[in-house]
Amino acid sequence: MPLEVNKHVQRIRRYQPFDADTSEMIYELQADWTQSLFPVVTLNYLRNAIERPATKTIVLTGDAGHGKTSLCASLLAWLQVDAETIPPDVRKAVFRELSEAGDASRPVGRTRSGRPLYILRDLSELSLQAGAHKLMELLDPPDEGVAIICANEGQLRKCVAEDDNLEKGGTGHTKILVNTLTEGIVRGQVSDPGGTVIVINLNYQSVAADSPNGGIIPWVLKQWTTTQWSRWKPCETCDARNVCPILANRNELSDPTRGPQRRAAIRDVFAAAERTGAVVTTRQALSVTSYMLTGGLSCENVHARYQRSHSNRLWQAPHLYHQALFGDRLTQQQRHQVPAFFALRKLDPGKVSRRQVDDRLDPDTVGDFPPTDASSYLQKVRTNRDVHKQAEQLRGLYTFLRRADFFNSDDNTDRFARMGLQAGDDFVRVQDKNRDPADTRVRDRFLKGLEAVQGIHRAGSNPDFFILDPAFFTHRARAAVISRRVPSKGVEVVDQVTQWQEEGRTGVTPEMQNAVEWLNRAIYIRIPAVDPGKDAVSVEADLLRFELLTRWAAGLRSEVQHEAEIRGLSGALAELADSSNRDDEIQVLVGNVMRKLMIDVGDKIRSVRA
């Protein structure tokens, strides 16, 4: 049998920016029009939005790679063919229309109600002055039409600022776009009160959405590894099939018994990365998934290895999906091309030592492609060099085994802990609407962590929360003045959507969670303000910040390493300080003991233990 080159593998490799043939990453460069597109929620939202009589302008904003152009193309194709599957010739025609009329100079289509549709493919292609003029023009498109503008947030703000400069001939009308964008960030609303302007911030788009489809990660893995099509048929007759890590990855992820749990574990890693504050674009997700599945190899690379040795099974280990996902073999420059690798490497289960995991790992059960020859790390050591070499080999071996076990394990209850996030399960539990309201463990830990930020370390569970005078935040002596005591009963911990509802105070459900592939990435602790008539003060925490607060609450002292984080939290807590207290009684925390300083007759200060 010959050595076969699988065209499907070649197509997958095109999503890697460090590959010589990177054509599939950008919609405008797409070569294979037969590939199906992920049914993103935003497309359905756009379909409905353009049919609303009030809608005039829709802005798709976010980092490059979120799929703004692809969304516009999919919308145009849907307007031409009312079907879930779009024929390749229609997609080619849409591409041609976007290329010729993507500057919104003329309509590229019509809505179902007959309104002309204008699309500005990329605001960054215009100068600031031209961009400001175009934005003003598209606020009220000709012939009562609808306009869709694709723009990254920075360029959008610059063009609006240019139009806001009245001395240079600006109108100031485009400010509604930035105001609507801000409303989306603060309250989760994507449209202005009149409904004429819609701004969808795709930086909220998740590649591992908390929805039945799970986002694009599980979808694309299933599409690329499916056994239902003939895409992998050439591999069945290839001479190198028994030593090919690419085929091994595909078989592992498409296995009918274990494949679903492995794909779910990959999705969980991406979801955790997004919850730590990383913005993973669709383009980055496809790049990482492509590299993970191919291990960074091509068919020709595998053939060359096979021709050197038909039976060698010691070179494949670094190219297996559970190793390639963390980009060990990539250079720092290559990782910078796909920043998602940095976020994923922070959550590498191979770097987390847990006794209950490590005790059950067995180097003799690593599968067909072991990481090293067993004899190399079991031989006797004679010199310091041998000691370091053996330690490095054992470290690499256990990193391999921990990663493999993470994705193969049937138990998904401790995945956060295996990624080094002890507080991950509590973070996700905040989003559970059915959780027991009497369970205050997350709230108490959050408050205790915020006290630790101020240098307060009290034992046990306390019914109140101390806020120091801001003067003592950064220069904590043995004694510190307490500005305010807040009963814990009035404090609540909420998820992102609930926070938006509380900020809006209208009872209206935020639209953002329905306009994008949604994943709650932050939780908030809401602490009553000093003035009863004012809104509660909210302190935001992504998963990484919540992990830090949890560890500080448990006694971790890391003032130097996380100085910037502590400074940011201290600024939020300063809003809670009560500067209006004019009583002749001052509460002081001496060590961890509460004392009262009372001013007596003759301006004498008396100390009383509280």
GROMACS .gro file of N, CA and C in nm, residues 41-173:
model
  399
   41VAL      N    1  -2.541   3.173   1.730
   41VAL     CA    2  -2.662   3.238   1.779
   41VAL      C    3  -2.677   3.379   1.725
   42THR      N    4  -2.564   3.449   1.708
   42THR     CA    5  -2.569   3.587   1.661
   42THR      C    6  -2.635   3.598   1.524
   43LEU      N    7  -2.620   3.496   1.441
   43LEU     CA    8  -2.682   3.499   1.309
   43LEU      C    9  -2.834   3.504   1.321
   44ASN      N   10  -2.890   3.423   1.411
   44ASN     CA   11  -3.035   3.427   1.431
   44ASN      C   12  -3.079   3.562   1.485
   45TYR      N   13  -2.998   3.620   1.572
   45TYR     CA   14  -3.032   3.752   1.626
   45TYR      C   15  -3.033   3.857   1.515
   46LEU      N   16  -2.933   3.849   1.425
   46LEU     CA   17  -2.927   3.944   1.313
   46LEU      C   18  -3.047   3.927   1.219
   47ARG      N   19  -3.085   3.802   1.194
   47ARG     CA   20  -3.200   3.777   1.107
   47ARG      C   21  -3.325   3.848   1.160
   48ASN      N   22  -3.345   3.840   1.291
   48ASN     CA   23  -3.462   3.905   1.351
   48ASN      C   24  -3.444   4.056   1.356
   49ALA      N   25  -3.322   4.101   1.384
   49ALA     CA   26  -3.298   4.245   1.403
   49ALA      C   27  -3.322   4.324   1.275
   50ILE      N   28  -3.280   4.271   1.160
   50ILE     CA   29  -3.294   4.347   1.036
   50ILE      C   30  -3.439   4.356   0.991
   51GLU      N   31  -3.525   4.273   1.049
   51GLU     CA   32  -3.666   4.278   1.011
   51GLU      C   33  -3.749   4.368   1.102
   52ARG      N   34  -3.688   4.419   1.209
   52ARG     CA   35  -3.761   4.511   1.296
   52ARG      C   36  -3.776   4.645   1.225
   53PRO      N   37  -3.896   4.701   1.220
   53PRO     CA   38  -3.917   4.828   1.148
   53PRO      C   39  -3.832   4.942   1.201
   54ALA      N   40  -3.801   4.943   1.332
   54ALA     CA   41  -3.727   5.054   1.390
   54ALA      C   42  -3.577   5.048   1.361
   55THR      N   43  -3.526   4.930   1.330
   55THR     CA   44  -3.381   4.913   1.315
   55THR      C   45  -3.328   4.987   1.193
   56LYS      N   46  -3.223   5.067   1.215
   56LYS     CA   47  -3.156   5.136   1.105
   56LYS      C   48  -3.008   5.098   1.094
   57THR      N   49  -2.942   5.086   1.208
   57THR     CA   50  -2.797   5.063   1.208
   57THR      C   51  -2.760   4.952   1.306
   58ILE      N   52  -2.683   4.855   1.258
   58ILE     CA   53  -2.633   4.747   1.342
   58ILE      C   54  -2.481   4.749   1.335
   59VAL      N   55  -2.416   4.751   1.451
   59VAL     CA   56  -2.270   4.749   1.457
   59VAL      C   57  -2.225   4.617   1.517
   60LEU      N   58  -2.137   4.548   1.446
   60LEU     CA   59  -2.072   4.428   1.499
   60LEU      C   60  -1.930   4.468   1.538
   61THR      N   61  -1.902   4.469   1.667
   61THR     CA   62  -1.770   4.511   1.713
   61THR      C   63  -1.704   4.400   1.793
   62GLY      N   64  -1.574   4.411   1.809
   62GLY     CA   65  -1.498   4.308   1.880
   62GLY      C   66  -1.361   4.291   1.815
   63ASP      N   67  -1.279   4.209   1.877
   63ASP     CA   68  -1.145   4.185   1.826
   63ASP      C   69  -1.149   4.117   1.690
   64ALA      N   70  -1.040   4.133   1.613
   64ALA     CA   71  -1.029   4.065   1.484
   64ALA      C   72  -1.031   3.915   1.507
   65GLY      N   73  -1.110   3.844   1.427
   65GLY     CA   74  -1.115   3.699   1.438
   65GLY      C   75  -1.242   3.646   1.500
   66HIS      N   76  -1.334   3.735   1.540
   66HIS     CA   77  -1.461   3.689   1.598
   66HIS      C   78  -1.561   3.645   1.491
   67GLY      N   79  -1.532   3.673   1.365
   67GLY     CA   80  -1.619   3.626   1.258
   67GLY      C   81  -1.721   3.728   1.213
   68LYS      N   82  -1.685   3.856   1.216
   68LYS     CA   83  -1.780   3.961   1.176
   68LYS      C   84  -1.814   3.949   1.027
   69THR      N   85  -1.712   3.933   0.944
   69THR     CA   86  -1.736   3.920   0.799
   69THR      C   87  -1.812   3.793   0.768
   70SER      N   88  -1.777   3.686   0.837
   70SER     CA   89  -1.846   3.559   0.816
   70SER      C   90  -1.994   3.569   0.851
   71LEU      N   91  -2.025   3.643   0.958
   71LEU     CA   92  -2.165   3.663   0.996
   71LEU      C   93  -2.242   3.737   0.887
   72CYS      N   94  -2.179   3.843   0.833
   72CYS     CA   95  -2.245   3.919   0.726
   72CYS      C   96  -2.268   3.831   0.604
   73ALA      N   97  -2.169   3.750   0.569
   73ALA     CA   98  -2.182   3.662   0.453
   73ALA      C   99  -2.292   3.559   0.475
   74SER      N  100  -2.297   3.502   0.596
   74SER     CA  101  -2.401   3.402   0.626
   74SER      C  102  -2.540   3.465   0.622
   75LEU      N  103  -2.552   3.589   0.668
   75LEU     CA  104  -2.680   3.658   0.664
   75LEU      C  105  -2.724   3.682   0.520
   76LEU      N  106  -2.631   3.727   0.435
   76LEU     CA  107  -2.664   3.749   0.294
   76LEU      C  108  -2.706   3.620   0.226
   77ALA      N  109  -2.632   3.512   0.256
   77ALA     CA  110  -2.665   3.383   0.195
   77ALA      C  111  -2.803   3.336   0.239
   78TRP      N  112  -2.836   3.357   0.366
   78TRP     CA  113  -2.968   3.317   0.416
   78TRP      C  114  -3.078   3.397   0.349
   79LEU      N  115  -3.053   3.525   0.322
   79LEU     CA  116  -3.154   3.608   0.255
   79LEU      C  117  -3.178   3.562   0.112
   80GLN      N  118  -3.075   3.501   0.052
   80GLN     CA  119  -3.090   3.453  -0.085
   80GLN      C  120  -3.149   3.313  -0.091
   81VAL      N  121  -3.114   3.230   0.008
   81VAL     CA  122  -3.162   3.091   0.010
   81VAL      C  123  -3.217   3.061   0.148
   82ASP      N  124  -3.346   3.039   0.159
   82ASP     CA  125  -3.408   3.013   0.289
   82ASP      C  126  -3.391   2.865   0.323
   83ALA      N  127  -3.269   2.828   0.362
   83ALA     CA  128  -3.241   2.688   0.395
   83ALA      C  129  -3.123   2.684   0.491
   84GLU      N  130  -3.114   2.576   0.570
   84GLU     CA  131  -3.004   2.563   0.665
   84GLU      C  132  -2.872   2.538   0.593
   85THR      N  133  -2.876   2.463   0.482
   85THR     CA  134  -2.754   2.434   0.406
   85THR      C  135  -2.746   2.527   0.286
   86ILE      N  136  -2.640   2.603   0.278
   86ILE     CA  137  -2.624   2.700   0.170
   86ILE      C  138  -2.535   2.638   0.061
   87PRO      N  139  -2.580   2.634  -0.063
   87PRO     CA  140  -2.499   2.578  -0.171
   87PRO      C  141  -2.370   2.656  -0.192
   88PRO      N  142  -2.262   2.588  -0.233
   88PRO     CA  143  -2.133   2.654  -0.254
   88PRO      C  144  -2.139   2.771  -0.352
   89ASP      N  145  -2.222   2.758  -0.458
   89ASP     CA  146  -2.226   2.866  -0.556
   89ASP      C  147  -2.287   2.994  -0.497
   90VAL      N  148  -2.382   2.979  -0.404
   90VAL     CA  149  -2.439   3.096  -0.337
   90VAL      C  150  -2.336   3.162  -0.248
   91ARG      N  151  -2.257   3.082  -0.178
   91ARG     CA  152  -2.155   3.137  -0.090
   91ARG      C  153  -2.048   3.211  -0.171
   92LYS      N  154  -2.015   3.158  -0.289
   92LYS     CA  155  -1.920   3.227  -0.376
   92LYS      C  156  -1.976   3.361  -0.423
   93ALA      N  157  -2.105   3.360  -0.457
   93ALA     CA  158  -2.169   3.484  -0.504
   93ALA      C  159  -2.172   3.588  -0.393
   94VAL      N  160  -2.199   3.545  -0.271
   94VAL     CA  161  -2.201   3.635  -0.156
   94VAL      C  162  -2.063   3.695  -0.134
   95PHE      N  163  -1.961   3.612  -0.146
   95PHE     CA  164  -1.823   3.660  -0.131
   95PHE      C  165  -1.793   3.768  -0.235
   96ARG      N  166  -1.840   3.746  -0.356
   96ARG     CA  167  -1.818   3.843  -0.464
   96ARG      C  168  -1.890   3.975  -0.432
   97GLU      N  169  -2.013   3.965  -0.381
   97GLU     CA  170  -2.090   4.085  -0.345
   97GLU      C  171  -2.020   4.164  -0.235
   98LEU      N  172  -1.970   4.093  -0.134
   98LEU     CA  173  -1.902   4.161  -0.024
   98LEU      C  174  -1.773   4.228  -0.071
   99SER      N  175  -1.706   4.165  -0.166
   99SER     CA  176  -1.582   4.222  -0.218
   99SER      C  177  -1.609   4.350  -0.297
  100GLU      N  178  -1.719   4.350  -0.373
  100GLU     CA  179  -1.749   4.463  -0.461
  100GLU      C  180  -1.824   4.575  -0.390
  101ALA      N  181  -1.912   4.541  -0.296
  101ALA     CA  182  -1.998   4.643  -0.234
  101ALA      C  183  -1.986   4.643  -0.083
  102GLY      N  184  -1.875   4.592  -0.030
  102GLY     CA  185  -1.856   4.588   0.115
  102GLY      C  186  -1.821   4.722   0.175
  103ASP      N  187  -1.819   4.827   0.093
  103ASP     CA  188  -1.793   4.962   0.145
  103ASP      C  189  -1.922   5.039   0.170
  104ALA      N  190  -2.036   4.968   0.162
  104ALA     CA  191  -2.169   5.027   0.185
  104ALA      C  192  -2.203   5.137   0.086
  105SER      N  193  -2.140   5.134  -0.033
  105SER     CA  194  -2.171   5.235  -0.134
  105SER      C  195  -2.304   5.206  -0.203
  106ARG      N  196  -2.345   5.081  -0.199
  106ARG     CA  197  -2.474   5.041  -0.257
  106ARG      C  198  -2.526   4.919  -0.180
  107PRO      N  199  -2.656   4.889  -0.193
  107PRO     CA  200  -2.710   4.773  -0.122
  107PRO      C  201  -2.649   4.642  -0.174
  108VAL      N  202  -2.625   4.548  -0.083
  108VAL     CA  203  -2.575   4.416  -0.123
  108VAL      C  204  -2.686   4.313  -0.119
  109GLY      N  205  -2.804   4.353  -0.079
  109GLY     CA  206  -2.918   4.263  -0.072
  109GLY      C  207  -3.038   4.334  -0.015
  110ARG      N  208  -3.144   4.258   0.007
  110ARG     CA  209  -3.266   4.314   0.066
  110ARG      C  210  -3.317   4.222   0.176
  111THR      N  211  -3.375   4.284   0.279
  111THR     CA  212  -3.433   4.205   0.387
  111THR      C  213  -3.559   4.136   0.335
  112ARG      N  214  -3.615   4.047   0.416
  112ARG     CA  215  -3.738   3.977   0.374
  112ARG      C  216  -3.854   4.074   0.356
  113SER      N  217  -3.847   4.186   0.428
  113SER     CA  218  -3.954   4.286   0.414
  113SER      C  219  -3.927   4.383   0.300
  114GLY      N  220  -3.816   4.365   0.227
  114GLY     CA  221  -3.787   4.446   0.109
  114GLY      C  222  -3.700   4.567   0.132
  115ARG      N  223  -3.648   4.586   0.252
  115ARG     CA  224  -3.563   4.702   0.279
  115ARG      C  225  -3.422   4.676   0.226
  116PRO      N  226  -3.357   4.776   0.165
  116PRO     CA  227  -3.220   4.757   0.116
  116PRO      C  228  -3.123   4.737   0.232
  117LEU      N  229  -3.024   4.647   0.212
  117LEU     CA  230  -2.927   4.614   0.316
  117LEU      C  231  -2.789   4.662   0.273
  118TYR      N  232  -2.728   4.749   0.353
  118TYR     CA  233  -2.593   4.801   0.328
  118TYR      C  234  -2.497   4.736   0.428
  119ILE      N  235  -2.379   4.700   0.381
  119ILE     CA  236  -2.279   4.639   0.469
  119ILE      C  237  -2.144   4.710   0.453
  120LEU      N  238  -2.090   4.757   0.565
  120LEU     CA  239  -1.954   4.810   0.568
  120LEU      C  240  -1.866   4.699   0.625
  121ARG      N  241  -1.789   4.637   0.539
  121ARG     CA  242  -1.715   4.516   0.576
  121ARG      C  243  -1.610   4.540   0.684
  122ASP      N  244  -1.542   4.655   0.680
  122ASP     CA  245  -1.436   4.681   0.779
  122ASP      C  246  -1.414   4.831   0.791
  123LEU      N  247  -1.451   4.885   0.905
  123LEU     CA  248  -1.434   5.029   0.928
  123LEU      C  249  -1.287   5.068   0.930
  124SER      N  250  -1.200   4.974   0.964
  124SER     CA  251  -1.056   5.003   0.973
  124SER      C  252  -0.994   5.034   0.838
  125GLU      N  253  -1.062   5.001   0.728
  125GLU     CA  254  -1.009   5.029   0.596
  125GLU      C  255  -1.019   5.178   0.561
  126LEU      N  256  -1.095   5.253   0.641
  126LEU     CA  257  -1.116   5.395   0.613
  126LEU      C  258  -1.033   5.480   0.709
  127SER      N  259  -0.999   5.600   0.666
  127SER     CA  260  -0.932   5.696   0.755
  127SER      C  261  -1.033   5.741   0.861
  128LEU      N  262  -0.984   5.806   0.965
  128LEU     CA  263  -1.073   5.850   1.073
  128LEU      C  264  -1.180   5.946   1.021
  129GLN      N  265  -1.138   6.038   0.937
  129GLN     CA  266  -1.234   6.136   0.884
  129GLN      C  267  -1.337   6.069   0.794
  130ALA      N  268  -1.289   5.981   0.704
  130ALA     CA  269  -1.381   5.910   0.616
  130ALA      C  270  -1.471   5.815   0.695
  131GLY      N  271  -1.413   5.752   0.798
  131GLY     CA  272  -1.491   5.662   0.882
  131GLY      C  273  -1.600   5.734   0.957
  132ALA      N  274  -1.568   5.851   1.011
  132ALA     CA  275  -1.668   5.930   1.083
  132ALA      C  276  -1.782   5.971   0.989
  133HIS      N  277  -1.746   6.010   0.867
  133HIS     CA  278  -1.847   6.050   0.768
  133HIS      C  279  -1.935   5.931   0.731
  134LYS      N  280  -1.874   5.813   0.714
  134LYS     CA  281  -1.950   5.694   0.676
  134LYS      C  282  -2.044   5.651   0.789
  135LEU      N  283  -1.996   5.660   0.914
  135LEU     CA  284  -2.083   5.626   1.027
  135LEU      C  285  -2.204   5.718   1.031
  136MET      N  286  -2.181   5.847   1.010
  136MET     CA  287  -2.290   5.944   1.010
  136MET      C  288  -2.390   5.911   0.900
  137GLU      N  289  -2.338   5.876   0.786
  137GLU     CA  290  -2.422   5.844   0.670
  137GLU      C  291  -2.508   5.720   0.697
  138LEU      N  292  -2.449   5.618   0.764
  138LEU     CA  293  -2.519   5.491   0.785
  138LEU      C  294  -2.610   5.492   0.908
  139LEU      N  295  -2.611   5.603   0.983
  139LEU     CA  296  -2.709   5.614   1.090
  139LEU      C  297  -2.851   5.622   1.034
  140ASP      N  298  -2.861   5.671   0.911
  140ASP     CA  299  -2.992   5.680   0.844
  140ASP      C  300  -2.971   5.640   0.698
  141PRO      N  301  -2.963   5.509   0.670
  141PRO     CA  302  -2.932   5.462   0.534
  141PRO      C  303  -3.038   5.508   0.432
  142PRO      N  304  -2.997   5.520   0.306
  142PRO     CA  305  -3.092   5.564   0.202
  142PRO      C  306  -3.209   5.466   0.186
  143ASP      N  307  -3.319   5.519   0.139
  143ASP     CA  308  -3.438   5.440   0.106
  143ASP      C  309  -3.488   5.356   0.223
  144GLU      N  310  -3.477   5.412   0.344
  144GLU     CA  311  -3.524   5.344   0.466
  144GLU      C  312  -3.461   5.206   0.482
  145GLY      N  313  -3.334   5.200   0.446
  145GLY     CA  314  -3.265   5.072   0.453
  145GLY      C  315  -3.208   5.041   0.590
  146VAL      N  316  -3.134   4.929   0.596
  146VAL     CA  317  -3.067   4.883   0.718
  146VAL      C  318  -2.918   4.872   0.686
  147ALA      N  319  -2.833   4.919   0.779
  147ALA     CA  320  -2.688   4.913   0.759
  147ALA      C  321  -2.624   4.825   0.867
  148ILE      N  322  -2.528   4.743   0.825
  148ILE     CA  323  -2.448   4.663   0.917
  148ILE      C  324  -2.304   4.708   0.905
  149ILE      N  325  -2.245   4.747   1.017
  149ILE     CA  326  -2.108   4.799   1.020
  149ILE      C  327  -2.020   4.703   1.100
  150CYS      N  328  -1.910   4.658   1.041
  150CYS     CA  329  -1.813   4.574   1.111
  150CYS      C  330  -1.695   4.662   1.153
  151ALA      N  331  -1.667   4.665   1.282
  151ALA     CA  332  -1.561   4.754   1.330
  151ALA      C  333  -1.504   4.702   1.461
  152ASN      N  334  -1.371   4.707   1.474
  152ASN     CA  335  -1.316   4.678   1.606
  152ASN      C  336  -1.341   4.798   1.697
  153GLU      N  337  -1.343   4.774   1.825
  153GLU     CA  338  -1.387   4.877   1.920
  153GLU      C  339  -1.300   5.002   1.916
  154GLY      N  340  -1.169   4.983   1.904
  154GLY     CA  341  -1.078   5.098   1.903
  154GLY      C  342  -1.106   5.191   1.787
  155GLN      N  343  -1.119   5.136   1.666
  155GLN     CA  344  -1.145   5.218   1.548
  155GLN      C  345  -1.282   5.284   1.557
  156LEU      N  346  -1.379   5.212   1.611
  156LEU     CA  347  -1.513   5.269   1.626
  156LEU      C  348  -1.509   5.392   1.717
  157ARG      N  349  -1.441   5.380   1.829
  157ARG     CA  350  -1.434   5.492   1.923
  157ARG      C  351  -1.358   5.611   1.862
  158LYS      N  352  -1.252   5.582   1.786
  158LYS     CA  353  -1.175   5.689   1.725
  158LYS      C  354  -1.259   5.766   1.622
  159CYS      N  355  -1.333   5.692   1.540
  159CYS     CA  356  -1.416   5.758   1.438
  159CYS      C  357  -1.529   5.839   1.502
  160VAL      N  358  -1.587   5.786   1.610
  160VAL     CA  359  -1.692   5.860   1.680
  160VAL      C  360  -1.633   5.986   1.744
  161ALA      N  361  -1.513   5.976   1.799
  161ALA     CA  362  -1.447   6.093   1.857
  161ALA      C  363  -1.418   6.198   1.750
  162GLU      N  364  -1.383   6.152   1.630
  162GLU     CA  365  -1.358   6.244   1.519
  162GLU      C  366  -1.487   6.319   1.482
  163ASP      N  367  -1.599   6.246   1.482
  163ASP     CA  368  -1.727   6.310   1.449
  163ASP      C  369  -1.773   6.400   1.563
  164ASP      N  370  -1.726   6.373   1.684
  164ASP     CA  371  -1.768   6.452   1.800
  164ASP      C  372  -1.692   6.585   1.809
  165ASN      N  373  -1.590   6.601   1.725
  165ASN     CA  374  -1.512   6.725   1.724
  165ASN      C  375  -1.583   6.828   1.636
  166LEU      N  376  -1.663   6.910   1.699
  166LEU     CA  377  -1.744   7.007   1.624
  166LEU      C  378  -1.660   7.112   1.554
  167GLU      N  379  -1.541   7.141   1.605
  167GLU     CA  380  -1.455   7.242   1.544
  167GLU      C  381  -1.403   7.197   1.408
  168LYS      N  382  -1.398   7.065   1.387
  168LYS     CA  383  -1.350   7.011   1.259
  168LYS      C  384  -1.466   6.969   1.168
  169GLY      N  385  -1.583   7.017   1.198
  169GLY     CA  386  -1.698   6.986   1.112
  169GLY      C  387  -1.775   6.864   1.154
  170GLY      N  388  -1.748   6.812   1.273
  170GLY     CA  389  -1.821   6.695   1.320
  170GLY      C  390  -1.963   6.729   1.358
  171THR      N  391  -2.048   6.628   1.367
  171THR     CA  392  -2.190   6.648   1.398
  171THR      C  393  -2.225   6.606   1.540
  172GLY      N  394  -2.148   6.512   1.595
  172GLY     CA  395  -2.177   6.462   1.729
  172GLY      C  396  -2.288   6.359   1.732
  173HIS      N  397  -2.350   6.329   1.616
  173HIS     CA  398  -2.464   6.236   1.614
  173HIS      C  399  -2.420   6.091   1.634
   0.00000   0.00000   0.00000
